[in-house]
mmCIF file of C-alpha atoms in Angstrom:
data_model
loop_
_atom_site.group_PDB
_atom_site.id
_atom_site.type_symbol
_atom_site.label_atom_id
_atom_site.label_comp_id
_atom_site.label_asym_id
_atom_site.label_seq_id
_atom_site.Cartn_x
_atom_site.Cartn_y
_atom_site.Cartn_z
ATOM 1 C CA MET A 1 0.117 -0.088 -0.076
ATOM 2 C CA LYS A 2 1.356 3.612 -0.536
ATOM 3 C CA ALA A 3 2.227 5.524 2.468
ATOM 4 C CA LEU A 4 -0.004 8.078 4.258
ATOM 5 C CA SER A 5 0.958 11.665 3.731
ATOM 6 C CA MET A 6 -1.300 14.533 4.485
ATOM 7 C CA GLN A 7 -1.372 17.927 5.651
ATOM 8 C CA SER A 8 -3.300 19.004 8.864
ATOM 9 C CA SER A 9 -6.397 21.260 8.652
ATOM 10 C CA ARG A 10 -9.915 21.771 10.131
ATOM 11 C CA SER A 11 -11.658 20.738 7.208
ATOM 12 C CA ALA A 12 -11.715 17.301 5.306
ATOM 13 C CA PHE A 13 -13.327 15.965 2.322
ATOM 14 C CA VAL A 14 -13.818 12.640 0.774
ATOM 15 C CA SER A 15 -13.210 11.994 -2.907
ATOM 16 C CA CYS A 16 -14.069 8.929 -4.704
ATOM 17 C CA GLY A 17 -13.013 9.235 -8.493
ATOM 18 C CA ALA A 18 -15.434 11.202 -10.776
ATOM 19 C CA LEU A 19 -18.264 10.964 -8.084
ATOM 20 C CA ALA A 20 -16.300 13.264 -5.560
ATOM 21 C CA ARG A 21 -17.876 15.574 -3.245
ATOM 22 C CA PHE A 22 -16.129 18.579 -2.842
ATOM 23 C CA THR A 23 -17.078 20.096 0.646
ATOM 24 C CA ALA A 24 -14.010 22.084 1.905
ATOM 25 C CA VAL A 25 -14.626 25.830 1.504
ATOM 26 C CA SER A 26 -11.106 26.654 1.408
ATOM 27 C CA ALA A 27 -8.051 25.407 -0.635
ATOM 28 C CA PHE A 28 -5.555 23.164 1.121
ATOM 29 C CA LEU A 29 -2.499 21.659 -0.338
ATOM 30 C CA LEU A 30 -2.544 17.881 -0.181
ATOM 31 C CA LEU A 31 0.850 16.136 0.038
ATOM 32 C CA GLY A 32 -0.076 12.702 -0.746
ATOM 33 C CA PHE A 33 -2.958 10.071 -1.016
ATOM 34 C CA LEU A 34 -4.349 7.273 1.248
ATOM 35 C CA SER A 35 -4.932 4.398 -1.329
ATOM 36 C CA ILE A 36 -7.433 2.025 -0.082
ATOM 37 C CA HIS A 37 -8.112 -1.460 -1.514
ATOM 38 C CA PHE A 38 -11.751 -2.241 -0.542
ATOM 39 C CA HIS A 39 -12.209 -5.844 0.201
ATOM 40 C CA ARG A 40 -13.984 -7.472 -2.635
ATOM 41 C CA ASP A 41 -16.484 -9.265 -0.518
ATOM 42 C CA LEU A 42 -17.855 -5.861 0.515
ATOM 43 C CA SER A 43 -20.522 -3.944 -1.647
ATOM 44 C CA VAL A 44 -20.118 -0.008 -1.473
ATOM 45 C CA LEU A 45 -22.684 2.648 -2.332
ATOM 46 C CA ARG A 46 -22.819 6.263 -1.890
ATOM 47 C CA ALA A 47 -25.177 7.150 0.815
ATOM 48 C CA ASP A 48 -27.300 9.233 -1.277
ATOM 49 C CA GLY A 49 -27.878 6.038 -3.306
ATOM 50 C CA GLU A 50 -25.727 6.653 -6.265
ATOM 51 C CA ASP A 51 -23.815 3.403 -7.187
ATOM 52 C CA ILE A 52 -20.115 3.605 -7.305
ATOM 53 C CA GLY A 53 -19.443 -0.127 -7.275
ATOM 54 C CA SER A 54 -18.413 -0.138 -10.792
ATOM 55 C CA GLN A 55 -15.262 2.278 -9.611
ATOM 56 C CA MET A 56 -14.710 0.391 -6.343
ATOM 57 C CA LEU A 57 -15.416 -3.395 -7.206
ATOM 58 C CA ARG A 58 -14.303 -6.058 -9.419
ATOM 59 C CA ALA A 59 -14.741 -9.573 -9.691
ATOM 60 C CA GLU A 60 -11.196 -10.854 -9.442
ATOM 61 C CA GLN A 61 -9.408 -8.013 -7.914
ATOM 62 C CA ALA A 62 -9.767 -5.171 -5.618
ATOM 63 C CA LEU A 63 -9.673 -1.725 -7.361
ATOM 64 C CA PRO A 64 -7.698 0.516 -5.322
ATOM 65 C CA ILE A 65 -9.499 4.195 -4.825
ATOM 66 C CA LYS A 66 -7.967 7.413 -3.429
ATOM 67 C CA ILE A 67 -9.511 9.041 -0.374
ATOM 68 C CA GLN A 68 -8.206 12.244 0.378
ATOM 69 C CA ILE A 69 -8.551 13.310 3.890
ATOM 70 C CA LEU A 70 -6.851 15.740 6.266
ATOM 71 C CA GLU A 71 -4.394 14.447 9.031
ATOM 72 C CA LYS A 72 -6.522 15.671 12.059
ATOM 73 C CA GLU A 73 -9.711 14.306 10.666
ATOM 74 C CA ARG A 74 -8.267 11.104 9.772
ATOM 75 C CA ASP A 75 -7.018 10.435 13.134
ATOM 76 C CA GLU A 76 -10.177 11.306 14.749
ATOM 77 C CA TRP A 77 -12.065 8.887 12.242
ATOM 78 C CA ARG A 78 -9.697 6.177 12.991
ATOM 79 C CA GLU A 79 -10.013 6.371 16.778
ATOM 80 C CA ARG A 80 -13.824 6.368 16.373
ATOM 81 C CA ALA A 81 -13.553 3.324 13.973
ATOM 82 C CA LEU A 82 -11.565 1.242 16.419
ATOM 83 C CA ALA A 83 -13.709 2.406 19.327
ATOM 84 C CA ALA A 84 -16.901 1.387 17.377
ATOM 85 C CA GLU A 85 -15.319 -2.027 16.386
ATOM 86 C CA ALA A 86 -14.382 -2.718 19.776
ATOM 87 C CA LYS A 87 -17.658 -2.091 20.789
ATOM 88 C CA SER A 88 -19.640 -3.625 18.285
ATOM 89 C CA SER A 89 -18.188 -6.999 17.852
ATOM 90 C CA LYS A 90 -17.169 -9.591 20.201
ATOM 91 C CA ASN A 91 -15.902 -12.018 17.653
ATOM 92 C CA VAL A 92 -13.341 -9.714 16.172
ATOM 93 C CA GLN A 93 -10.537 -8.132 18.086
ATOM 94 C CA ALA A 94 -9.985 -4.632 17.002
ATOM 95 C CA PRO A 95 -5.950 -4.207 16.873
ATOM 96 C CA SER A 96 -4.722 -1.046 18.297
ATOM 97 C CA GLN A 97 -3.074 -0.088 15.255
ATOM 98 C CA PHE A 98 -2.745 -0.922 11.622
ATOM 99 C CA SER A 99 0.336 -0.887 9.752
ATOM 100 C CA SER A 100 -1.407 -0.246 6.421
ATOM 101 C CA ALA A 101 -4.849 0.809 5.348
ATOM 102 C CA SER A 102 -5.464 -2.746 3.863
ATOM 103 C CA ASP A 103 -4.781 -4.126 7.231
ATOM 104 C CA TYR A 104 -7.637 -1.962 8.559
ATOM 105 C CA ILE A 105 -10.062 -2.932 5.664
ATOM 106 C CA ALA A 106 -9.457 -6.352 6.071
ATOM 107 C CA ALA A 107 -10.285 -6.413 9.822
ATOM 108 C CA PHE A 108 -13.265 -4.237 9.086
ATOM 109 C CA GLY A 109 -14.430 -6.811 6.517
ATOM 110 C CA LYS A 110 -14.213 -9.509 8.875
ATOM 111 C CA TYR A 111 -16.310 -7.478 11.295
ATOM 112 C CA ILE A 112 -19.074 -6.756 8.691
ATOM 113 C CA LYS A 113 -19.581 -10.242 8.047
ATOM 114 C CA VAL A 114 -20.150 -11.036 11.516
ATOM 115 C CA GLY A 115 -22.149 -8.064 12.695
ATOM 116 C CA TYR A 116 -24.772 -7.420 9.932
ATOM 117 C CA PHE A 117 -27.874 -9.290 9.630
ATOM 118 C CA SER A 118 -28.207 -10.015 13.309
ATOM 119 C CA THR A 119 -30.744 -9.368 15.946
ATOM 120 C CA SER A 120 -28.197 -7.056 17.814
ATOM 121 C CA ASN A 121 -27.155 -3.519 16.861
ATOM 122 C CA ASN A 122 -23.559 -4.650 16.268
ATOM 123 C CA GLY A 123 -23.249 -2.507 12.875
ATOM 124 C CA ASP A 124 -24.895 0.478 13.880
ATOM 125 C CA ASP A 125 -21.882 2.645 15.210
ATOM 126 C CA LEU A 126 -19.642 1.837 12.080
ATOM 127 C CA TRP A 127 -22.755 2.242 9.723
ATOM 128 C CA LYS A 128 -23.200 5.903 10.783
ATOM 129 C CA LEU A 129 -19.631 6.343 10.665
ATOM 130 C CA TRP A 130 -19.099 5.450 6.971
ATOM 131 C CA GLU A 131 -22.465 6.831 5.951
ATOM 132 C CA GLU A 132 -21.033 10.322 7.358
ATOM 133 C CA GLN A 133 -18.146 9.774 4.645
ATOM 134 C CA GLY A 134 -20.889 9.336 1.876
ATOM 135 C CA VAL A 135 -20.595 5.673 1.616
ATOM 136 C CA HIS A 136 -22.704 2.487 2.795
ATOM 137 C CA VAL A 137 -20.745 -0.631 3.251
ATOM 138 C CA VAL A 138 -22.690 -4.076 3.459
ATOM 139 C CA PRO A 139 -21.734 -7.515 3.624
ATOM 140 C CA VAL A 140 -22.133 -9.928 0.588
ATOM 141 C CA HIS A 141 -25.091 -11.773 1.832
ATOM 142 C CA TYR A 142 -28.286 -13.303 0.176
ATOM 143 C CA TYR A 143 -30.261 -10.884 2.677
ATOM 144 C CA SER A 144 -28.561 -7.785 0.973
ATOM 145 C CA PRO A 145 -30.368 -5.958 -1.598
ATOM 146 C CA ILE A 146 -26.989 -5.635 -3.533
ATOM 147 C CA VAL A 147 -26.623 -8.704 -5.945
ATOM 148 C CA SER A 148 -23.086 -10.140 -5.895
ATOM 149 C CA ASP A 149 -21.418 -10.601 -9.172
ATOM 150 C CA ALA A 150 -21.238 -14.231 -8.746
ATOM 151 C CA ASP A 151 -24.774 -14.609 -8.475
ATOM 152 C CA LEU A 152 -25.443 -12.042 -11.437
ATOM 153 C CA GLU A 153 -22.984 -14.206 -13.543
ATOM 154 C CA GLU A 154 -25.259 -17.221 -12.699
ATOM 155 C CA HIS A 155 -28.298 -15.376 -13.746
ATOM 156 C CA TYR A 156 -27.091 -13.784 -17.040
ATOM 157 C CA VAL A 157 -24.570 -16.127 -18.160
ATOM 158 C CA ALA A 158 -25.240 -19.649 -16.620
ATOM 159 C CA ARG A 159 -28.929 -19.767 -16.717
ATOM 160 C CA LYS A 160 -29.485 -17.278 -19.642
ATOM 161 C CA ALA A 161 -32.416 -16.151 -17.676
ATOM 162 C CA THR A 162 -32.781 -12.807 -19.513
ATOM 163 C CA LYS A 163 -36.451 -13.020 -20.488
ATOM 164 C CA PHE A 164 -39.645 -13.741 -18.163
ATOM 165 C CA ASP A 165 -42.676 -15.796 -19.385
ATOM 166 C CA LEU A 166 -45.088 -12.974 -17.748
ATOM 167 C CA ILE A 167 -47.917 -15.389 -17.591
ATOM 168 C CA GLY A 168 -50.895 -13.156 -16.706
ATOM 169 C CA LEU A 169 -49.628 -10.127 -18.369
ATOM 170 C CA ASP A 170 -51.095 -9.215 -21.673
ATOM 171 C CA MET A 171 -48.997 -7.010 -23.592
ATOM 172 C CA ASN A 172 -51.703 -5.982 -25.833
ATOM 173 C CA ASP A 173 -50.167 -6.341 -29.073
ATOM 174 C CA SER A 174 -53.027 -5.103 -31.094
ATOM 175 C CA PHE A 175 -53.485 -1.752 -29.352
ATOM 176 C CA GLN A 176 -49.426 -1.373 -29.266
ATOM 177 C CA HIS A 177 -49.500 -1.895 -33.140
ATOM 178 C CA LYS A 178 -52.333 0.883 -33.154
ATOM 179 C CA ILE A 179 -50.125 3.397 -31.526
ATOM 180 C CA LEU A 180 -47.160 2.467 -33.662
ATOM 181 C CA THR A 181 -49.284 3.155 -36.765
ATOM 182 C CA GLU A 182 -50.125 6.544 -35.615
ATOM 183 C CA MET A 183 -46.325 7.038 -34.601
ATOM 184 C CA THR A 184 -44.942 5.973 -38.086
ATOM 185 C CA VAL A 185 -47.857 7.482 -40.144
ATOM 186 C CA THR A 186 -50.305 9.922 -38.737
ATOM 187 C CA TYR A 187 -47.456 12.081 -36.480
ATOM 188 C CA ARG A 188 -44.661 10.831 -38.693
ATOM 189 C CA ASP A 189 -43.737 14.317 -39.991
ATOM 190 C CA GLU A 190 -43.946 15.881 -36.466
ATOM 191 C CA LEU A 191 -41.600 13.424 -35.110
ATOM 192 C CA LEU A 192 -39.181 13.725 -38.042
ATOM 193 C CA ALA A 193 -39.185 17.573 -37.201
ATOM 194 C CA PHE A 194 -37.255 16.649 -34.030
ATOM 195 C CA PRO A 195 -33.675 17.984 -34.639
ATOM 196 C CA LYS A 196 -30.652 15.887 -33.590
ATOM 197 C CA SER A 197 -28.808 18.954 -32.248
ATOM 198 C CA LEU A 198 -29.120 22.443 -31.726
ATOM 199 C CA PRO A 199 -28.253 25.153 -34.120
ATOM 200 C CA GLU A 200 -24.758 26.481 -33.585
ATOM 201 C CA GLY A 201 -24.725 29.260 -30.851
ATOM 202 C CA VAL A 202 -28.051 28.137 -29.232
ATOM 203 C CA ASP A 203 -27.484 27.753 -25.465
ATOM 204 C CA PRO A 204 -28.963 24.272 -24.410
ATOM 205 C CA SER A 205 -29.411 25.736 -20.883
ATOM 206 C CA LYS A 206 -31.797 27.940 -22.356
ATOM 207 C CA SER A 207 -33.569 25.840 -25.133
ATOM 208 C CA LEU A 208 -37.000 24.277 -24.818
ATOM 209 C CA THR A 209 -36.198 22.266 -28.005
ATOM 210 C CA TYR A 210 -35.929 18.308 -27.850
ATOM 211 C CA THR A 211 -32.885 17.030 -29.512
ATOM 212 C CA TYR A 212 -32.598 13.318 -30.180
ATOM 213 C CA GLY A 213 -28.933 13.273 -30.185
ATOM 214 C CA GLN A 214 -28.350 14.060 -26.485
ATOM 215 C CA GLY A 215 -28.555 10.849 -25.109
ATOM 216 C CA MET A 216 -30.973 11.374 -22.311
ATOM 217 C CA PHE A 217 -34.888 10.117 -23.098
ATOM 218 C CA ASN A 218 -33.910 8.697 -26.450
ATOM 219 C CA ILE A 219 -35.897 9.051 -29.694
ATOM 220 C CA ASN A 220 -38.164 6.010 -29.301
ATOM 221 C CA ASP A 221 -39.269 7.188 -25.676
ATOM 222 C CA ALA A 222 -39.720 10.713 -27.039
ATOM 223 C CA SER A 223 -41.789 9.649 -30.360
ATOM 224 C CA LEU A 224 -44.018 7.404 -28.117
ATOM 225 C CA TYR A 225 -44.713 10.228 -25.514
ATOM 226 C CA HIS A 226 -45.477 12.625 -28.266
ATOM 227 C CA THR A 227 -47.749 10.094 -30.026
ATOM 228 C CA ILE A 228 -49.399 9.298 -26.615
ATOM 229 C CA ILE A 229 -50.057 13.058 -25.825
ATOM 230 C CA ARG A 230 -51.455 13.681 -29.552
ATOM 231 C CA HIS A 231 -53.667 10.578 -29.423
ATOM 232 C CA PHE A 232 -55.358 10.853 -26.006
ATOM 233 C CA HIS A 233 -55.285 14.660 -25.663
ATOM 234 C CA PRO A 234 -54.716 14.930 -22.019
ATOM 235 C CA GLN A 235 -56.176 17.871 -20.281
ATOM 236 C CA ARG A 236 -53.736 17.411 -17.295
ATOM 237 C CA ILE A 237 -50.215 15.920 -17.086
ATOM 238 C CA ILE A 238 -48.369 15.425 -13.866
ATOM 239 C CA GLU A 239 -44.487 14.756 -14.203
ATOM 240 C CA VAL A 240 -42.652 13.347 -11.358
ATOM 241 C CA GLY A 241 -39.127 14.127 -11.863
ATOM 242 C CA SER A 242 -37.826 16.804 -14.438
ATOM 243 C CA GLY A 243 -35.954 16.070 -17.646
ATOM 244 C CA ASN A 244 -36.173 16.142 -21.429
ATOM 245 C CA SER A 245 -39.546 14.565 -21.264
ATOM 246 C CA LEU A 246 -40.948 18.203 -20.406
ATOM 247 C CA LYS A 247 -39.651 19.235 -23.627
ATOM 248 C CA ILE A 248 -41.991 16.731 -25.325
ATOM 249 C CA SER A 249 -44.886 17.347 -23.189
ATOM 250 C CA MET A 250 -44.928 21.195 -23.602
ATOM 251 C CA ALA A 251 -44.759 21.044 -27.428
ATOM 252 C CA ALA A 252 -47.101 17.910 -27.960
ATOM 253 C CA GLY A 253 -49.432 19.692 -25.547
ATOM 254 C CA LYS A 254 -49.178 22.927 -27.431
ATOM 255 C CA LEU A 255 -49.912 21.087 -30.693
ATOM 256 C CA ASN A 256 -53.111 19.820 -29.226
ATOM 257 C CA ASP A 257 -54.056 23.125 -27.933
ATOM 258 C CA ASN A 258 -53.365 25.241 -31.374
ATOM 259 C CA GLY A 259 -54.310 22.394 -33.885
ATOM 260 C CA SER A 260 -57.422 21.241 -35.156
ATOM 261 C CA ASP A 261 -58.554 20.511 -31.844
ATOM 262 C CA SER A 262 -58.247 24.370 -30.632
ATOM 263 C CA GLY A 263 -61.618 23.948 -28.965
ATOM 264 C CA ARG A 264 -60.077 21.818 -26.314
ATOM 265 C CA PRO A 265 -58.746 23.287 -22.947
ATOM 266 C CA GLN A 266 -55.114 24.018 -22.565
ATOM 267 C CA THR A 267 -53.151 21.291 -21.386
ATOM 268 C CA ASP A 268 -52.095 21.661 -17.953
ATOM 269 C CA ILE A 269 -48.620 20.390 -16.914
ATOM 270 C CA THR A 270 -47.748 20.084 -13.051
ATOM 271 C CA VAL A 271 -43.918 19.076 -12.412
ATOM 272 C CA ILE A 272 -43.149 17.340 -9.131
ATOM 273 C CA GLU A 273 -39.391 17.945 -8.655
ATOM 274 C CA PRO A 274 -37.877 17.725 -5.010
ATOM 275 C CA PHE A 275 -34.475 19.324 -6.218
ATOM 276 C CA PRO A 276 -35.173 21.848 -8.917
ATOM 277 C CA ASP A 277 -31.778 23.557 -8.603
ATOM 278 C CA GLN A 278 -29.887 20.157 -9.204
ATOM 279 C CA SER A 279 -31.891 19.240 -11.977
ATOM 280 C CA HIS A 280 -29.972 19.324 -15.339
ATOM 281 C CA ASN A 281 -32.979 20.917 -17.181
ATOM 282 C CA SER A 282 -33.676 23.243 -14.387
ATOM 283 C CA HIS A 283 -34.312 25.889 -17.100
ATOM 284 C CA LEU A 284 -37.307 23.999 -17.999
ATOM 285 C CA LEU A 285 -39.201 24.419 -14.582
ATOM 286 C CA LYS A 286 -39.407 28.059 -15.264
ATOM 287 C CA ALA A 287 -40.866 27.744 -18.849
ATOM 288 C CA ASP A 288 -44.416 29.134 -19.589
ATOM 289 C CA GLY A 289 -45.476 25.722 -20.476
ATOM 290 C CA ILE A 290 -45.258 24.610 -16.969
ATOM 291 C CA ASN A 291 -48.375 25.586 -14.913
ATOM 292 C CA ARG A 292 -47.210 24.635 -11.572
ATOM 293 C CA LEU A 293 -44.027 23.245 -9.918
ATOM 294 C CA VAL A 294 -44.307 21.337 -6.514
ATOM 295 C CA VAL A 295 -40.977 21.239 -4.776
ATOM 296 C CA LYS A 296 -41.482 18.105 -2.699
ATOM 297 C CA LYS A 297 -40.694 14.391 -2.693
ATOM 298 C CA ILE A 298 -43.645 12.616 -4.053
ATOM 299 C CA GLN A 299 -44.001 10.838 -0.525
ATOM 300 C CA ASP A 300 -44.724 14.141 0.763
ATOM 301 C CA VAL A 301 -47.126 15.442 -1.747
ATOM 302 C CA PRO A 302 -51.039 15.047 -0.488
ATOM 303 C CA LEU A 303 -52.503 11.976 -2.296
ATOM 304 C CA GLU A 304 -55.418 14.151 -3.052
ATOM 305 C CA GLU A 305 -53.245 15.897 -5.756
ATOM 306 C CA PHE A 306 -53.655 12.973 -7.767
ATOM 307 C CA ASP A 307 -57.371 12.787 -7.575
ATOM 308 C CA VAL A 308 -57.620 15.637 -10.179
ATOM 309 C CA LEU A 309 -56.456 13.334 -12.868
ATOM 310 C CA GLU A 310 -59.475 12.173 -14.949
ATOM 311 C CA ALA A 311 -59.678 9.838 -17.930
ATOM 312 C CA ASN A 312 -56.980 10.356 -20.810
ATOM 313 C CA ASP A 313 -54.741 12.321 -18.230
ATOM 314 C CA ILE A 314 -50.975 11.447 -17.712
ATOM 315 C CA LEU A 315 -49.339 10.734 -14.655
ATOM 316 C CA PHE A 316 -45.482 10.537 -15.676
ATOM 317 C CA LEU A 317 -43.274 8.813 -13.386
ATOM 318 C CA ASP A 318 -39.403 8.542 -13.648
ATOM 319 C CA SER A 319 -38.265 8.071 -10.221
ATOM 320 C CA SER A 320 -35.388 6.369 -8.330
ATOM 321 C CA HIS A 321 -36.595 2.807 -9.968
ATOM 322 C CA VAL A 322 -35.593 1.171 -6.258
ATOM 323 C CA VAL A 323 -37.959 -1.079 -4.443
ATOM 324 C CA ALA A 324 -36.920 -0.493 -0.738
ATOM 325 C CA THR A 325 -38.219 0.944 2.478
ATOM 326 C CA GLY A 326 -39.487 4.426 2.189
ATOM 327 C CA THR A 327 -38.730 5.070 -1.450
ATOM 328 C CA ASP A 328 -40.567 6.930 -4.061
ATOM 329 C CA THR A 329 -41.131 4.018 -6.316
ATOM 330 C CA VAL A 330 -42.760 1.772 -3.159
ATOM 331 C CA HIS A 331 -44.975 4.927 -2.654
ATOM 332 C CA GLU A 332 -46.134 5.324 -6.179
ATOM 333 C CA PHE A 333 -47.331 1.594 -6.513
ATOM 334 C CA LEU A 334 -48.997 1.014 -3.165
ATOM 335 C CA ASN A 335 -50.265 4.359 -2.646
ATOM 336 C CA ILE A 336 -50.809 6.538 -5.782
ATOM 337 C CA LEU A 337 -51.712 3.956 -8.341
ATOM 338 C CA PRO A 338 -54.694 2.031 -6.647
ATOM 339 C CA ARG A 339 -56.519 5.451 -6.183
ATOM 340 C CA LEU A 340 -56.266 6.752 -9.720
ATOM 341 C CA ALA A 341 -59.366 7.131 -11.644
ATOM 342 C CA LYS A 342 -60.761 5.198 -14.600
ATOM 343 C CA GLY A 343 -58.981 6.178 -17.707
ATOM 344 C CA VAL A 344 -55.849 7.667 -16.294
ATOM 345 C CA ILE A 345 -52.532 6.751 -18.281
ATOM 346 C CA VAL A 346 -49.343 5.816 -16.474
ATOM 347 C CA HIS A 347 -45.821 6.094 -17.566
ATOM 348 C CA VAL A 348 -42.711 4.444 -15.834
ATOM 349 C CA HIS A 349 -39.362 4.327 -17.381
ATOM 350 C CA ASP A 350 -36.470 2.208 -17.922
ATOM 351 C CA ILE A 351 -38.661 -0.693 -18.374
ATOM 352 C CA PHE A 352 -37.437 -3.556 -20.505
ATOM 353 C CA LEU A 353 -40.295 -6.088 -20.013
ATOM 354 C CA PRO A 354 -40.484 -8.908 -20.921
ATOM 355 C CA HIS A 355 -36.551 -8.591 -20.828
ATOM 356 C CA ASP A 356 -34.568 -8.363 -17.748
ATOM 357 C CA LEU A 357 -32.469 -5.362 -17.163
ATOM 358 C CA PRO A 358 -29.475 -4.959 -19.709
ATOM 359 C CA ARG A 359 -26.594 -6.837 -18.554
ATOM 360 C CA HIS A 360 -24.282 -4.216 -18.867
ATOM 361 C CA TRP A 361 -26.254 -1.980 -16.663
ATOM 362 C CA VAL A 362 -26.373 -4.406 -13.739
ATOM 363 C CA MET A 363 -23.049 -6.078 -13.928
ATOM 364 C CA GLY A 364 -21.107 -3.177 -15.436
ATOM 365 C CA GLU A 365 -22.734 -0.200 -14.062
ATOM 366 C CA HIS A 366 -24.177 -1.727 -10.926
ATOM 367 C CA ARG A 367 -27.460 -0.250 -11.251
ATOM 368 C CA GLY A 368 -29.718 -2.151 -8.638
ATOM 369 C CA TRP A 369 -32.827 -1.054 -10.080
ATOM 370 C CA SER A 370 -36.059 -3.213 -9.287
ATOM 371 C CA GLU A 371 -39.068 -1.136 -10.421
ATOM 372 C CA GLN A 372 -39.806 -3.435 -13.486
ATOM 373 C CA TYR A 373 -40.152 -6.146 -11.251
ATOM 374 C CA LEU A 374 -42.761 -4.535 -8.899
ATOM 375 C CA LEU A 375 -44.522 -3.246 -12.301
ATOM 376 C CA ALA A 376 -44.898 -6.815 -13.665
ATOM 377 C CA ALA A 377 -46.292 -8.144 -10.391
ATOM 378 C CA PHE A 378 -48.587 -5.193 -10.165
ATOM 379 C CA LEU A 379 -49.957 -5.706 -13.954
ATOM 380 C CA MET A 380 -50.081 -9.721 -13.740
ATOM 381 C CA TYR A 381 -53.610 -10.723 -13.500
ATOM 382 C CA ASN A 382 -54.541 -7.240 -12.884
ATOM 383 C CA SER A 383 -57.813 -6.645 -14.752
ATOM 384 C CA ASP A 384 -58.194 -3.131 -13.684
ATOM 385 C CA PHE A 385 -55.389 -1.833 -15.742
ATOM 386 C CA GLU A 386 -53.952 -2.662 -19.321
ATOM 387 C CA VAL A 387 -50.633 -2.185 -21.130
ATOM 388 C CA VAL A 388 -51.024 0.668 -23.743
ATOM 389 C CA ALA A 389 -47.597 0.793 -25.142
ATOM 390 C CA SER A 390 -43.775 -0.005 -24.606
ATOM 391 C CA SER A 391 -40.984 1.517 -26.573
ATOM 392 C CA SER A 392 -38.464 -1.379 -25.726
ATOM 393 C CA TYR A 393 -41.242 -4.009 -26.599
ATOM 394 C CA MET A 394 -42.376 -2.298 -29.716
ATOM 395 C CA VAL A 395 -38.646 -2.178 -30.967
ATOM 396 C CA HIS A 396 -38.462 -6.110 -30.526
ATOM 397 C CA LYS A 397 -42.033 -6.834 -31.666
ATOM 398 C CA PHE A 398 -42.350 -4.524 -34.668
ATOM 399 C CA GLN A 399 -38.628 -3.753 -35.556
ATOM 400 C CA GLU A 400 -38.999 -4.153 -39.504
ATOM 401 C CA GLU A 401 -42.149 -1.951 -39.567
ATOM 402 C CA ILE A 402 -40.150 0.863 -37.604
ATOM 403 C CA LYS A 403 -37.099 0.447 -39.630
ATOM 404 C CA ALA A 404 -39.163 0.797 -42.991
ATOM 405 C CA ALA A 405 -41.358 3.863 -41.950
ATOM 406 C CA MET A 406 -38.502 5.955 -40.095
ATOM 407 C CA PRO A 407 -34.977 4.149 -40.902
ATOM 408 C CA GLU A 408 -33.139 7.446 -40.242
ATOM 409 C CA ARG A 409 -34.580 7.571 -36.762
ATOM 410 C CA PHE A 410 -34.743 3.806 -35.789
ATOM 411 C CA HIS A 411 -32.771 3.286 -32.495
ATOM 412 C CA GLN A 412 -32.165 -0.169 -30.659
ATOM 413 C CA GLY A 413 -33.430 0.960 -27.160
ATOM 414 C CA GLY A 414 -35.844 2.666 -25.368
ATOM 415 C CA GLY A 415 -37.468 2.275 -21.730
ATOM 416 C CA SER A 416 -40.869 3.934 -21.557
ATOM 417 C CA PHE A 417 -43.627 1.880 -20.572
ATOM 418 C CA TRP A 418 -47.319 3.055 -20.801
ATOM 419 C CA PHE A 419 -50.319 1.448 -19.125
ATOM 420 C CA ARG A 420 -53.888 2.638 -18.071
ATOM 421 C CA ARG A 421 -56.648 2.162 -15.726
ATOM 422 C CA ILE A 422 -59.588 0.587 -17.653
ATOM 423 C CA LYS A 423 -61.896 -0.038 -14.532
ATOM 424 C CA LYS A 424 -61.975 0.505 -10.854
ATOM 425 C CA THR A 425 -63.169 -2.428 -8.835
#
């Protein structure tokens, strides 16, 4: 391991590669780095939920990361770690000092395996300690929500389990094909008007124009959203999360208002965004096309807010995709969807049913997203809801038709999944 060399100061910050959090308010010289090899039997997550496993873990070797901290804070942190380990675990003796960072991590790894998933609070002190540094460290265990690389290898490679039977879930091919026809015929010219990029000199941070070359909310998803809005003429749209989809809803809603159906009421767009200043499209939230911005987590929005949605209105969900205690995803499926009125259309994103999540997402980028499994369970044998359209499914099912109609825009991909309530029992 590299030697430890740092300069004293009152402030500290932790940097984990490209995902660094720069919290120091003054500039300090750092004379060296502490390189720590994380034990490969540990899974590491940022405390805010952002996965950094792809940078910190590999199947066959530990990947060193450089953590920069200042000497005073480092010594205090080490003492607290020693005290927490000695207090929490009777099975692992905490040494009084470590000759290297790897020695500490090895001891810590043994402690983690002993202390977690038990009836005691063995791991609480160390959990809080690591969480303060912006990471979560948990053992590789079948109780853990983080799936090990070995188990993923079995799933994707050995079993080749990349597609579900989904018995009890009708993908509604005939209606999906109808939507596809509208997309490739009725509204084809409108979709072909989407530019690949903005003209030279146009500031993206001020533009309301959707461009299909930007990589976020790809052309298949955008084309489908545009077509859904044009087909159903929603009076209200509630978007949970802000992104490039807003460019589509504002533009398509305006076409509905100003086109041949100009007698219809103006499309009302509400955005629920808890962190508007952090959104990469924060300028959209100030656009004239947005009627209301709700700066709250969806869990904190009164459920009555969703009672205003009527038949053909849209609830557009693009959330954390994580099924876990207290998440937005769980709240949406268990508290919001059951109370929606008949005819309300719902969107969820990054759904690949009947296929599993892309292997490179899970094994390469370590995305532990589980929303599509809850969605499948929600829709199977559920006669109150029906599938409307899925961009991923349509690309697989009707690939040749899409290529023939819009060859210059065909894109292998898409994750928008649309369904609607057809009765309320």
